[in-house]
Amino acid sequence: MAKAFFRLQKFLRRTQFLLFFLTAAYLMAGSLLLLQRTRLVIQQGSRGTSANQALPDGMAGVGVADPRMLQNPSPRLLVAMEAMQEPALDQRHGPRWLVSRNSELRQLRRRWFHRFISDQEPMQPAGFKAMKPTAEHKGTYVGCFSDDSRDRTLKGAVFYDLRKMTVSHCQEACAERAYSYAGLAYGAECYCGNTLPATAAKAEECNSECKGEKGSVCGGVSRLSVYSVEEPRAAARRRRNVIYRGCFRAPENLTDTFPASLIQPNLTVEMCSEFCSKKEFPLAVLRGQECYCGFPTRHFPLRQGTEGLLCSGTPNASATTPGKYCLVYQTPVQDTRCTDRKFLTTKSKVFVALSSFPGAGNTWARHLIEHATGYYTGSYYFDGALYNKGFKGEKDHWRSRRTICVKTHESGKTEIEMFDSAILLIRNPYKSLMAEFNRKYAGHLGYATDRNWKSKEWPDFVTSYASWWASHVLDWLKYGKRLLVVHYEDLKQNLIPKLREMVEFLNVTVTEDRLLCVENNRDGNFKRSGAKQKDFEPFTQEMKDLINRYILTVDEALRGKNFTGLPREYVPR
């Protein structure tokens, strides 16, 4: 018995040693394989591969590799990537296609591209303790009320912050727009208005904790925690939020066009704006001593202004041409006719991409599409900053087909052919490069510092990203099944016609009033405040020569596919 036990023990010891040896050998083999594949990728990058194609003649030496794939690209590797050259194709084959590298490298560049997002918007781990608010709540708590999404009482303005919403943040946002009440729901949604909801609810039904303020209540499911807004703060900011829209020819019958009106001697802009704000209308229209409130409509679309002298900038000036012209001001009230959005009720049969190079206005285009159609847009990535500000499609799986279209910056053959059709958004590469450089170093709304612009990062960025701008368009033109090409500049200049074209491409029918609502809220939450002027030219002549060659290549490719060529303003003169 003892001998059998000894043999068993000896066998188990040998088995343990054998398992340990096999495990060590497996790990060593895996490490060697990884090192070998890494060296092979770098060697292929320096030699070039026959599967890819080159730039047109005269562009030798220009890097066509895509630097998005690198977590921390070294100068040595960037130089090696710039050396990627391919045999030139015959001119009769059209533009010389710039092709993305293999799928492994695309995975790496995807992580590099979103490195900044992860740095800026870290995911909160379980048990994360939210920070206490730095300021006490303003205003007075009124109570818990029922909220009907189809017929909201507090509908003057709507805000989302799915990560940092606090009671103070909502109150201040409503106060800036001269509202009397602020209501919070679902822990992250803020609604403003001047009239209390009609139906009160039990206090315990408002049970959602504020996303950015532990211990505070921000409504519940279809429930609003309502606060009165502190009046002095609201009154102090009212004048700043009134925006002059221009002088317009008055409609035939203002009473039919505008739901609310006020006639008062010595009428001022402030008096009319305050009256319309309390009525929760975004437009204040003055004609002599008459004040009218309403929305942009087909009868009054605010598209064709007249000579300012016909109104002269004062309410009484229109008396010289009685009844013909009126002054229009934008009140602090948000036009909410198109703010409600939802996911598709049934899965979309057509899988549509909203494709662009980074910095080309993809987020802005998504804002326009969502408000015009009433449906969320999706994303190939997850951007916490966008999700927290109301782009709920960010968190939905990009292949769920519950969104109207899917944002992507990808340009590989496999990634493109997954989509049935695409809206291809193109922007001036000079502007796109600067916008993406700003986003990389300062987020969606910030600006890179002068130190960033004058560092060696900027020329390396231009050299590598300019080729990406070109290869992105060329790949979509080559592999895309059904394309609608939209130039950012055309969309900005002719918003309604271009937006209508995009919506029709998505096979959605919208009303004219909804499009006018989008025009009234055209900027969204991710517009940088003004163009920050620099006291130096960021692009050297060498950079311009490089970018201009790419512009000519893309322009030729577009025309070869029977699309409109690039706007002439793309090439600096």
Coordinates of C-alpha atoms in Angstrom, one line a residue:
M1 CA 0.0 0.0 0.0
A2 CA 2.8 2.3 0.9
K3 CA 4.6 1.6 -2.4
A4 CA 1.5 2.4 -4.4
F5 CA 1.0 5.7 -2.6
F6 CA 4.7 6.6 -3.2
R7 CA 4.3 5.9 -6.9
L8 CA 1.2 8.1 -7.1
Q9 CA 3.0 10.9 -5.3
K10 CA 6.0 10.6 -7.7
F11 CA 3.7 10.7 -10.7
L12 CA 1.9 13.9 -9.5
R13 CA 5.2 15.7 -8.9
R14 CA 6.3 14.8 -12.5
T15 CA 2.9 16.0 -13.8
Q16 CA 3.2 19.4 -11.9
F17 CA 6.7 19.9 -13.4
L18 CA 5.5 19.0 -16.8
L19 CA 2.6 21.5 -16.7
F20 CA 4.9 24.2 -15.4
F21 CA 7.3 23.5 -18.2
L22 CA 4.6 23.5 -20.9
T23 CA 3.1 26.8 -19.5
A24 CA 6.5 28.5 -19.6
A25 CA 7.2 27.3 -23.1
Y26 CA 3.9 28.5 -24.3
L27 CA 4.4 32.0 -22.8
M28 CA 7.9 32.2 -24.3
A29 CA 6.7 31.1 -27.7
G30 CA 3.9 33.7 -27.6
S31 CA 6.4 36.5 -26.7
L32 CA 8.7 35.5 -29.5
L33 CA 5.8 35.5 -32.0
L34 CA 4.7 38.9 -30.9
L35 CA 8.2 40.4 -31.2
Q36 CA 8.6 38.8 -34.7
R37 CA 5.2 40.1 -35.9
T38 CA 6.0 43.6 -34.6
R39 CA 9.4 43.6 -36.4
L40 CA 7.7 42.4 -39.5
V41 CA 5.1 45.2 -39.5
I42 CA 7.9 47.8 -39.1
Q43 CA 9.9 46.2 -41.9
Q44 CA 7.0 46.1 -44.2
G45 CA 6.3 49.7 -43.5
S46 CA 9.8 50.7 -44.5
R47 CA 9.8 48.5 -47.6
G48 CA 6.3 49.1 -48.8
T49 CA 3.8 46.4 -49.9
S50 CA 2.6 45.5 -53.3
A51 CA -1.0 45.5 -52.1
N52 CA -1.1 49.3 -51.7
Q53 CA -1.0 52.0 -54.3
A54 CA 1.0 55.2 -54.5
L55 CA 0.4 58.9 -54.8
P56 CA 0.4 60.6 -58.2
D57 CA 3.7 61.6 -59.8
G58 CA 5.5 64.4 -58.1
M59 CA 4.4 63.2 -54.6
A60 CA 7.2 60.8 -54.0
G61 CA 8.5 61.0 -50.4
V62 CA 5.1 62.0 -49.0
G63 CA 4.0 59.6 -46.3
V64 CA 0.7 57.8 -47.0
A65 CA 0.7 55.8 -43.8
D66 CA -2.0 56.5 -41.2
P67 CA -0.5 57.5 -37.8
R68 CA -3.8 56.9 -36.0
M69 CA -2.6 53.3 -35.3
L70 CA 0.2 54.3 -32.9
Q71 CA -0.2 54.6 -29.2
N72 CA 3.0 56.7 -28.8
P73 CA 4.6 56.9 -32.2
S74 CA 8.4 57.3 -32.1
P75 CA 10.2 59.6 -34.5
R76 CA 12.1 56.6 -35.9
L77 CA 8.9 54.8 -36.7
L78 CA 7.3 57.9 -38.2
V79 CA 10.2 58.3 -40.5
A80 CA 9.9 54.6 -41.5
M81 CA 6.2 55.1 -42.2
E82 CA 6.9 58.1 -44.4
A83 CA 9.1 55.9 -46.6
M84 CA 6.2 53.7 -47.6
Q85 CA 6.2 53.9 -51.4
E86 CA 4.3 51.9 -54.0
P87 CA 4.8 51.4 -57.7
A88 CA 2.9 54.1 -59.6
L89 CA -0.3 53.1 -61.5
D90 CA -1.0 54.0 -65.0
Q91 CA -2.7 57.5 -65.4
R92 CA -5.6 55.9 -67.3
H93 CA -6.8 54.2 -64.1
G94 CA -7.7 57.6 -62.6
P95 CA -6.6 58.9 -59.1
R96 CA -3.9 57.0 -57.3
W97 CA -5.7 55.4 -54.5
L98 CA -4.3 55.8 -51.0
V99 CA -5.2 52.6 -49.1
S100 CA -5.3 51.9 -45.4
R101 CA -2.9 49.4 -43.9
N102 CA -3.9 45.9 -42.7
S103 CA -6.5 45.3 -40.0
E104 CA -4.0 44.8 -37.2
L105 CA -2.7 48.3 -37.7
R106 CA -6.2 49.7 -37.9
Q107 CA -6.9 48.3 -34.5
L108 CA -3.8 50.0 -33.1
R109 CA -4.6 53.4 -34.7
R110 CA -8.2 53.1 -33.4
R111 CA -6.8 52.9 -29.8
W112 CA -4.4 55.8 -30.5
F113 CA -7.2 58.0 -31.9
H114 CA -9.3 57.5 -28.8
R115 CA -6.5 57.8 -26.3
F116 CA -7.4 61.4 -25.6
I117 CA -11.1 60.5 -25.0
S118 CA -10.2 58.0 -22.4
D119 CA -7.9 60.5 -20.7
Q120 CA -10.5 63.2 -20.6
E121 CA -13.6 61.0 -19.7
P122 CA -12.5 58.1 -17.5
M123 CA -15.2 55.6 -16.8
Q124 CA -16.4 55.6 -13.2
P125 CA -15.7 52.3 -11.5
A126 CA -18.3 50.6 -9.4
G127 CA -18.5 52.2 -6.0
F128 CA -17.1 55.5 -7.2
K129 CA -17.8 58.3 -4.8
A130 CA -19.2 61.4 -6.5
M131 CA -17.7 64.7 -5.5
K132 CA -19.7 67.0 -3.2
P133 CA -21.0 70.2 -4.9
T134 CA -18.8 73.2 -4.5
A135 CA -21.8 75.6 -4.1
E136 CA -25.1 75.3 -2.3
H137 CA -28.3 75.0 -4.2
K138 CA -30.0 78.3 -5.3
G139 CA -33.7 78.8 -5.4
T140 CA -36.4 76.9 -3.5
Y141 CA -37.5 73.2 -3.9
V142 CA -41.1 73.2 -5.1
G143 CA -41.9 69.5 -5.2
C144 CA -42.1 66.3 -7.2
F145 CA -44.2 66.3 -10.4
S146 CA -45.3 63.9 -13.1
D147 CA -43.7 64.5 -16.5
D148 CA -45.3 63.5 -19.8
S149 CA -42.7 63.3 -22.5
R150 CA -45.4 63.9 -25.2
D151 CA -46.7 67.1 -23.6
R152 CA -44.1 68.6 -21.2
T153 CA -44.9 71.7 -19.1
L154 CA -41.2 72.5 -18.6
K155 CA -40.2 72.6 -22.2
G156 CA -38.6 76.0 -22.6
A157 CA -35.1 74.4 -22.7
V158 CA -33.7 70.9 -22.4
F159 CA -30.2 69.9 -21.3
Y160 CA -28.4 66.6 -20.7
D161 CA -25.4 65.7 -18.7
L162 CA -25.3 62.0 -18.1
R163 CA -22.2 62.2 -15.9
K164 CA -22.0 65.5 -14.1
M165 CA -25.6 66.8 -13.7
T166 CA -26.3 68.6 -10.4
V167 CA -29.2 70.6 -9.1
S168 CA -27.1 73.8 -9.2
H169 CA -26.0 73.2 -12.8
C170 CA -29.6 72.8 -13.9
Q171 CA -30.7 75.9 -12.0
E172 CA -28.0 78.0 -13.3
A173 CA -28.6 76.9 -16.9
C174 CA -32.3 77.8 -16.6
A175 CA -31.4 81.1 -14.9
E176 CA -29.2 82.1 -17.8
R177 CA -32.1 81.7 -20.1
A178 CA -34.5 83.7 -17.9
Y179 CA -36.7 80.8 -16.8
S180 CA -38.6 80.7 -13.5
Y181 CA -38.5 76.9 -12.9
A182 CA -35.9 74.2 -13.3
G183 CA -36.9 70.5 -13.3
L184 CA -34.6 67.5 -13.2
A185 CA -35.4 63.9 -14.3
Y186 CA -33.7 60.5 -14.6
G187 CA -30.7 61.9 -12.6
A188 CA -29.3 63.6 -15.7
E189 CA -31.9 65.6 -17.6
C190 CA -32.7 69.3 -17.0
Y191 CA -35.8 71.0 -18.1
C192 CA -36.7 74.7 -17.9
G193 CA -40.0 76.6 -18.0
N194 CA -42.1 79.3 -16.6
T195 CA -45.2 77.2 -15.6
L196 CA -45.4 74.5 -13.0
P197 CA -46.4 71.0 -14.1
A198 CA -50.1 70.4 -13.5
T199 CA -49.9 67.0 -11.8
A200 CA -48.0 66.6 -8.5
A201 CA -46.5 63.3 -7.6
K202 CA -45.5 61.6 -4.3
A203 CA -42.2 62.8 -2.9
E204 CA -40.7 59.3 -2.8
E205 CA -41.3 58.9 -6.6
C206 CA -38.5 61.4 -7.2
N207 CA -35.8 58.9 -6.3
S208 CA -33.0 59.2 -9.0
E209 CA -29.7 60.4 -7.6
C210 CA -28.0 63.2 -9.5
K211 CA -25.2 61.8 -11.6
G212 CA -22.8 64.4 -10.5
E213 CA -23.9 65.0 -6.9
K214 CA -24.2 62.1 -4.5
G215 CA -27.1 62.4 -2.0
S216 CA -29.1 64.9 -4.1
V217 CA -32.3 64.0 -5.9
C218 CA -32.8 64.7 -9.6
G219 CA -36.3 63.5 -10.3
G220 CA -37.1 59.9 -11.3
V221 CA -38.7 57.9 -14.1
S222 CA -41.2 60.3 -15.7
R223 CA -40.9 62.4 -12.6
L224 CA -39.5 65.9 -12.2
S225 CA -37.8 67.4 -9.1
V226 CA -38.8 71.1 -9.6
Y227 CA -37.0 74.1 -8.2
S228 CA -37.8 77.8 -8.5
V229 CA -35.0 79.7 -10.0
E230 CA -33.5 82.6 -8.1
E231 CA -34.9 85.7 -9.7
P232 CA -31.9 88.2 -9.3
R233 CA -29.5 85.8 -11.1
A234 CA -32.0 85.3 -14.0
A235 CA -32.7 89.1 -14.3
A236 CA -29.0 89.9 -14.3
R237 CA -28.3 87.8 -17.4
R238 CA -31.4 88.4 -19.4
R239 CA -30.1 91.2 -21.6
R240 CA -27.0 89.3 -22.6
N241 CA -29.0 86.5 -24.0
V242 CA -31.2 88.6 -26.4
I243 CA -29.7 88.3 -29.9
Y244 CA -30.6 90.6 -32.8
R245 CA -31.6 88.5 -35.8
G246 CA -32.2 91.4 -38.3
C247 CA -34.8 93.4 -40.1
F248 CA -37.4 91.5 -42.0
R249 CA -40.5 92.1 -44.1
A250 CA -43.5 91.6 -41.9
P251 CA -46.0 88.7 -42.7
E252 CA -49.4 89.7 -44.1
N253 CA -51.1 89.0 -40.8
L254 CA -48.9 89.0 -37.8
T255 CA -51.7 87.8 -35.5
D256 CA -52.1 84.6 -37.5
T257 CA -48.4 84.0 -37.7
F258 CA -47.5 84.7 -34.0
P259 CA -49.5 83.2 -31.1
A260 CA -48.9 85.9 -28.5
S261 CA -48.8 89.7 -28.8
L262 CA -48.5 92.9 -26.7
I263 CA -49.2 96.5 -27.5
Q264 CA -47.7 99.0 -25.2
P265 CA -46.5 102.7 -25.5
N266 CA -42.8 103.3 -25.3
L267 CA -42.1 99.6 -26.1
T268 CA -38.5 98.5 -25.8
V269 CA -36.5 95.5 -26.9
E270 CA -36.1 94.4 -23.2
M271 CA -39.8 94.7 -22.5
C272 CA -40.8 92.7 -25.6
S273 CA -38.1 90.0 -25.0
E274 CA -39.1 89.6 -21.4
F275 CA -42.8 89.2 -22.4
C276 CA -42.0 86.6 -25.0
S277 CA -39.6 84.7 -22.7
K278 CA -42.3 84.4 -20.1
K279 CA -44.6 83.0 -22.8
E280 CA -41.7 80.6 -23.7
F281 CA -41.3 81.7 -27.3
P282 CA -37.8 81.9 -29.0
L283 CA -38.6 85.0 -31.2
A284 CA -39.6 88.5 -30.2
V285 CA -40.9 90.6 -33.1
L286 CA -41.3 94.3 -32.8
R287 CA -43.3 96.5 -35.2
G288 CA -43.7 100.1 -33.9
Q289 CA -45.4 99.8 -30.5
E290 CA -46.4 96.2 -31.2
C291 CA -44.7 93.1 -29.8
Y292 CA -45.3 89.6 -31.2
C293 CA -44.0 86.2 -30.0
G294 CA -43.6 83.0 -31.9
F295 CA -41.4 80.5 -33.8
P296 CA -39.9 80.5 -37.3
T297 CA -42.5 79.1 -39.7
R298 CA -43.0 78.6 -43.4
H299 CA -44.8 82.0 -43.4
F300 CA -41.9 83.6 -41.5
P301 CA -38.7 81.5 -42.1
L302 CA -36.1 84.2 -41.2
R303 CA -34.1 83.5 -44.3
Q304 CA -34.2 86.7 -46.3
G305 CA -33.5 89.8 -44.3
T306 CA -33.9 93.3 -45.7
E307 CA -31.9 96.5 -45.5
G308 CA -31.3 97.5 -41.9
L309 CA -32.0 101.1 -42.7
L310 CA -35.7 100.1 -43.2
C311 CA -35.8 99.4 -39.5
S312 CA -32.9 101.6 -38.3
G313 CA -32.4 99.4 -35.3
T314 CA -35.1 100.9 -33.2
P315 CA -38.7 99.9 -32.6
N316 CA -40.1 103.3 -33.7
A317 CA -38.2 103.5 -36.9
S318 CA -40.6 101.2 -38.7
A319 CA -43.2 104.0 -38.5
T320 CA -41.6 105.5 -41.6
T321 CA -42.9 102.4 -43.5
P322 CA -45.8 101.4 -41.3
G323 CA -46.7 97.7 -41.3
K324 CA -44.1 96.6 -43.8
Y325 CA -41.0 95.8 -41.7
C326 CA -40.2 94.5 -38.3
L327 CA -37.3 93.9 -36.0
V328 CA -36.6 90.3 -34.9
Y329 CA -34.7 89.2 -31.8
Q330 CA -33.8 85.8 -30.4
T331 CA -35.0 85.5 -26.8
P332 CA -33.1 83.3 -24.2
V333 CA -35.8 80.6 -24.8
Q334 CA -34.8 77.5 -26.6
D335 CA -36.8 76.4 -29.7
T336 CA -37.8 73.0 -28.4
R337 CA -40.0 71.8 -31.3
C338 CA -37.3 69.3 -32.4
T339 CA -35.4 68.5 -29.2
D340 CA -37.1 65.2 -28.4
R341 CA -35.2 62.2 -29.8
K342 CA -35.5 58.4 -29.6
F343 CA -34.1 55.2 -31.0
L344 CA -35.7 53.5 -34.0
T345 CA -38.7 51.5 -33.1
T346 CA -37.8 48.7 -35.5
K347 CA -34.3 47.8 -36.8
S348 CA -33.2 49.7 -39.8
K349 CA -33.0 47.7 -43.0
V350 CA -30.4 50.0 -44.5
F351 CA -27.1 50.3 -42.5
V352 CA -25.9 53.9 -43.1
A353 CA -22.6 55.4 -42.1
L354 CA -21.9 59.1 -41.4
S355 CA -18.3 59.1 -42.4
S356 CA -15.7 61.8 -42.1
F357 CA -12.1 62.6 -41.4
P358 CA -11.7 63.7 -37.7
G359 CA -12.3 67.5 -37.3
A360 CA -14.6 67.6 -40.4
G361 CA -17.7 68.4 -38.4
N362 CA -19.1 64.9 -37.7
T363 CA -20.5 65.9 -34.3
W364 CA -22.2 69.0 -35.7
A365 CA -23.7 66.9 -38.5
R366 CA -25.0 64.4 -36.0
H367 CA -26.6 67.2 -34.0
L368 CA -28.4 68.4 -37.2
I369 CA -29.5 64.9 -38.2
E370 CA -30.8 64.0 -34.8
H371 CA -32.9 67.1 -34.4
A372 CA -34.2 67.0 -38.0
T373 CA -35.2 63.4 -37.9
G374 CA -36.0 62.9 -34.2
Y375 CA -33.8 59.8 -34.0
Y376 CA -30.4 59.2 -32.4
T377 CA -27.3 58.6 -34.3
G378 CA -24.8 55.9 -33.4
S379 CA -21.1 55.7 -33.3
Y380 CA -18.4 53.1 -34.2
Y381 CA -16.6 54.3 -31.1
F382 CA -17.6 55.3 -27.6
D383 CA -17.0 59.0 -26.7
G384 CA -18.0 59.7 -23.1
A385 CA -18.0 63.4 -23.6
L386 CA -20.6 63.1 -26.4
Y387 CA -22.7 60.6 -24.5
N388 CA -22.7 62.8 -21.4
K389 CA -24.1 65.7 -23.4
G390 CA -27.0 63.9 -24.8
F391 CA -25.8 61.8 -27.7
K392 CA -27.3 58.6 -26.2
G393 CA -26.5 56.6 -29.3
E394 CA -22.9 56.6 -28.3
K395 CA -23.6 53.9 -25.8
D396 CA -25.7 51.8 -28.1
H397 CA -23.8 49.0 -30.0
W398 CA -22.9 50.4 -33.4
R399 CA -24.4 47.4 -35.2
S400 CA -27.7 47.5 -33.3
R401 CA -29.4 49.2 -36.3
R402 CA -31.5 51.2 -33.7
T403 CA -29.9 54.5 -34.8
I404 CA -30.5 56.5 -38.0
C405 CA -26.8 56.4 -39.0
V406 CA -23.5 55.6 -37.5
K407 CA -20.5 57.9 -37.1
T408 CA -17.2 56.5 -38.3
H409 CA -13.7 57.7 -39.2
E410 CA -12.6 54.3 -40.5
S411 CA -11.4 53.9 -44.1
G412 CA -10.5 50.3 -44.6
K413 CA -12.1 48.1 -47.3
T414 CA -13.6 45.7 -44.8
E415 CA -15.0 48.5 -42.6
I416 CA -16.5 50.4 -45.5
E417 CA -18.2 47.4 -47.1
M418 CA -20.0 46.6 -43.9
F419 CA -22.3 49.6 -44.6
D420 CA -25.1 49.6 -47.2
S421 CA -24.7 53.4 -47.9
A422 CA -23.0 56.4 -46.4
I423 CA -23.0 60.2 -46.1
L424 CA -19.4 61.2 -46.8
L425 CA -18.7 64.6 -45.1
I426 CA -15.7 66.4 -46.4
R427 CA -14.1 69.6 -45.0
N428 CA -11.2 71.8 -46.0
P429 CA -8.1 69.9 -44.8
Y430 CA -6.5 73.0 -43.4
K431 CA -9.5 73.6 -41.1
S432 CA -9.9 69.9 -40.4
L433 CA -6.3 69.5 -39.3
M434 CA -6.5 72.5 -37.0
A435 CA -9.8 71.3 -35.5
E436 CA -8.5 67.8 -34.8
F437 CA -5.2 69.2 -33.3
N438 CA -7.3 71.4 -31.0
R439 CA -9.4 68.4 -30.0
K440 CA -6.4 66.2 -29.4
Y441 CA -4.8 68.7 -26.9
A442 CA -7.9 70.5 -25.5
G443 CA -11.0 68.5 -26.0
H444 CA -14.1 69.1 -28.0
L445 CA -14.5 72.8 -27.0
G446 CA -11.0 73.9 -26.2
Y447 CA -7.9 75.2 -28.1
A448 CA -4.4 73.9 -28.2
T449 CA -1.9 76.3 -26.6
D450 CA 0.7 78.3 -28.6
R451 CA 3.3 75.9 -27.1
N452 CA 1.5 73.0 -28.7
W453 CA 1.4 74.7 -32.1
K454 CA 5.1 75.6 -32.1
S455 CA 6.3 72.2 -30.9
K456 CA 7.6 69.4 -33.1
E457 CA 4.2 67.7 -32.6
W458 CA 2.5 70.0 -35.1
P459 CA 4.6 69.4 -38.2
D460 CA 4.6 65.6 -37.5
F461 CA 0.9 65.8 -37.1
V462 CA 0.4 67.6 -40.4
T463 CA 2.7 65.3 -42.4
S464 CA 0.9 62.1 -41.2
Y465 CA -2.7 63.3 -40.9
A466 CA -2.8 65.0 -44.3
S467 CA -2.3 61.7 -45.9
W468 CA -5.1 60.3 -43.8
W469 CA -7.5 63.1 -44.9
A470 CA -6.8 62.0 -48.5
S471 CA -6.9 58.3 -48.0
H472 CA -10.2 58.5 -46.1
V473 CA -12.0 60.1 -49.0
L474 CA -10.4 58.0 -51.7
D475 CA -11.2 54.7 -49.9
W476 CA -14.8 55.6 -49.5
L477 CA -15.1 56.6 -53.1
K478 CA -13.5 53.3 -54.1
Y479 CA -15.3 50.9 -51.8
G480 CA -18.5 52.7 -50.8
K481 CA -21.7 51.2 -52.2
R482 CA -24.0 54.2 -52.2
L483 CA -22.7 57.7 -51.3
L484 CA -24.0 61.1 -50.7
V485 CA -21.0 63.5 -50.7
V486 CA -21.6 66.6 -48.5
H487 CA -19.1 69.4 -48.2
Y488 CA -19.0 71.0 -44.7
E489 CA -18.7 74.4 -46.2
D490 CA -21.9 73.9 -48.3
L491 CA -23.8 72.6 -45.3
K492 CA -22.8 75.6 -43.3
Q493 CA -23.7 78.1 -46.0
N494 CA -27.0 76.4 -47.2
L495 CA -28.1 74.6 -44.1
I496 CA -31.8 73.9 -44.9
P497 CA -31.4 72.7 -48.5
K498 CA -28.4 70.5 -47.7
L499 CA -29.9 69.1 -44.5
R500 CA -33.1 68.3 -46.4
E501 CA -31.0 66.4 -48.9
M502 CA -29.3 64.4 -46.1
V503 CA -32.6 63.6 -44.4
E504 CA -34.1 62.4 -47.7
F505 CA -31.0 60.2 -48.3
L506 CA -31.8 58.6 -44.9
N507 CA -35.3 58.0 -46.1
V508 CA -37.0 60.1 -43.4
T509 CA -39.8 62.6 -44.0
V510 CA -39.7 65.8 -41.8
T511 CA -41.8 68.9 -41.7
E512 CA -40.6 72.3 -42.7
D513 CA -41.2 73.6 -39.2
R514 CA -38.9 71.0 -37.8
L515 CA -36.1 72.0 -40.2
L516 CA -36.6 75.6 -39.2
C517 CA -36.3 74.5 -35.6
V518 CA -33.0 72.9 -36.4
E519 CA -31.9 76.1 -38.1
N520 CA -32.8 78.0 -34.9
N521 CA -30.7 75.6 -32.8
R522 CA -28.0 75.0 -35.4
D523 CA -24.9 75.1 -33.3
G524 CA -25.5 72.4 -30.7
N525 CA -23.4 71.9 -27.6
F526 CA -20.0 71.3 -29.2
K527 CA -19.3 74.5 -31.1
R528 CA -16.0 76.2 -30.1
S529 CA -16.7 79.8 -29.0
G530 CA -15.4 81.8 -31.9
A531 CA -12.2 81.3 -33.9
K532 CA -9.2 81.8 -31.6
Q533 CA -6.9 84.1 -33.6
K534 CA -3.2 83.2 -33.6
D535 CA -0.4 85.7 -34.1
F536 CA 1.5 83.4 -36.4
E537 CA 0.8 81.2 -39.5
P538 CA 0.6 77.6 -38.4
F539 CA 1.2 76.2 -41.9
T540 CA 4.7 76.5 -43.4
Q541 CA 5.1 76.6 -47.2
E542 CA 6.3 73.0 -47.2
M543 CA 3.1 72.0 -45.3
K544 CA 0.9 73.8 -47.9
D545 CA 2.7 72.2 -50.8
L546 CA 2.0 68.8 -49.2
I547 CA -1.6 69.4 -48.4
N548 CA -2.3 71.1 -51.8
R549 CA -1.1 68.0 -53.6
Y550 CA -3.5 65.9 -51.6
I551 CA -6.3 68.3 -52.4
L552 CA -5.7 68.0 -56.1
T553 CA -5.7 64.2 -55.8
V554 CA -9.0 64.1 -54.0
D555 CA -10.6 66.6 -56.3
E556 CA -9.6 64.5 -59.3
A557 CA -11.0 61.4 -57.7
L558 CA -14.4 63.1 -56.9
R559 CA -14.8 64.3 -60.5
G560 CA -13.9 60.9 -61.8
K561 CA -16.8 59.4 -59.8
N562 CA -19.2 62.1 -61.2
F563 CA -19.4 64.1 -57.9
T564 CA -18.9 67.8 -57.5
G565 CA -15.2 68.6 -57.1
L566 CA -13.8 70.3 -54.0
P567 CA -14.6 74.0 -53.4
R568 CA -11.9 76.3 -54.7
E569 CA -11.4 77.8 -51.3
Y570 CA -9.6 74.5 -50.2
V571 CA -6.4 75.6 -51.9
P572 CA -5.0 78.8 -50.4
R573 CA -4.1 81.5 -52.9

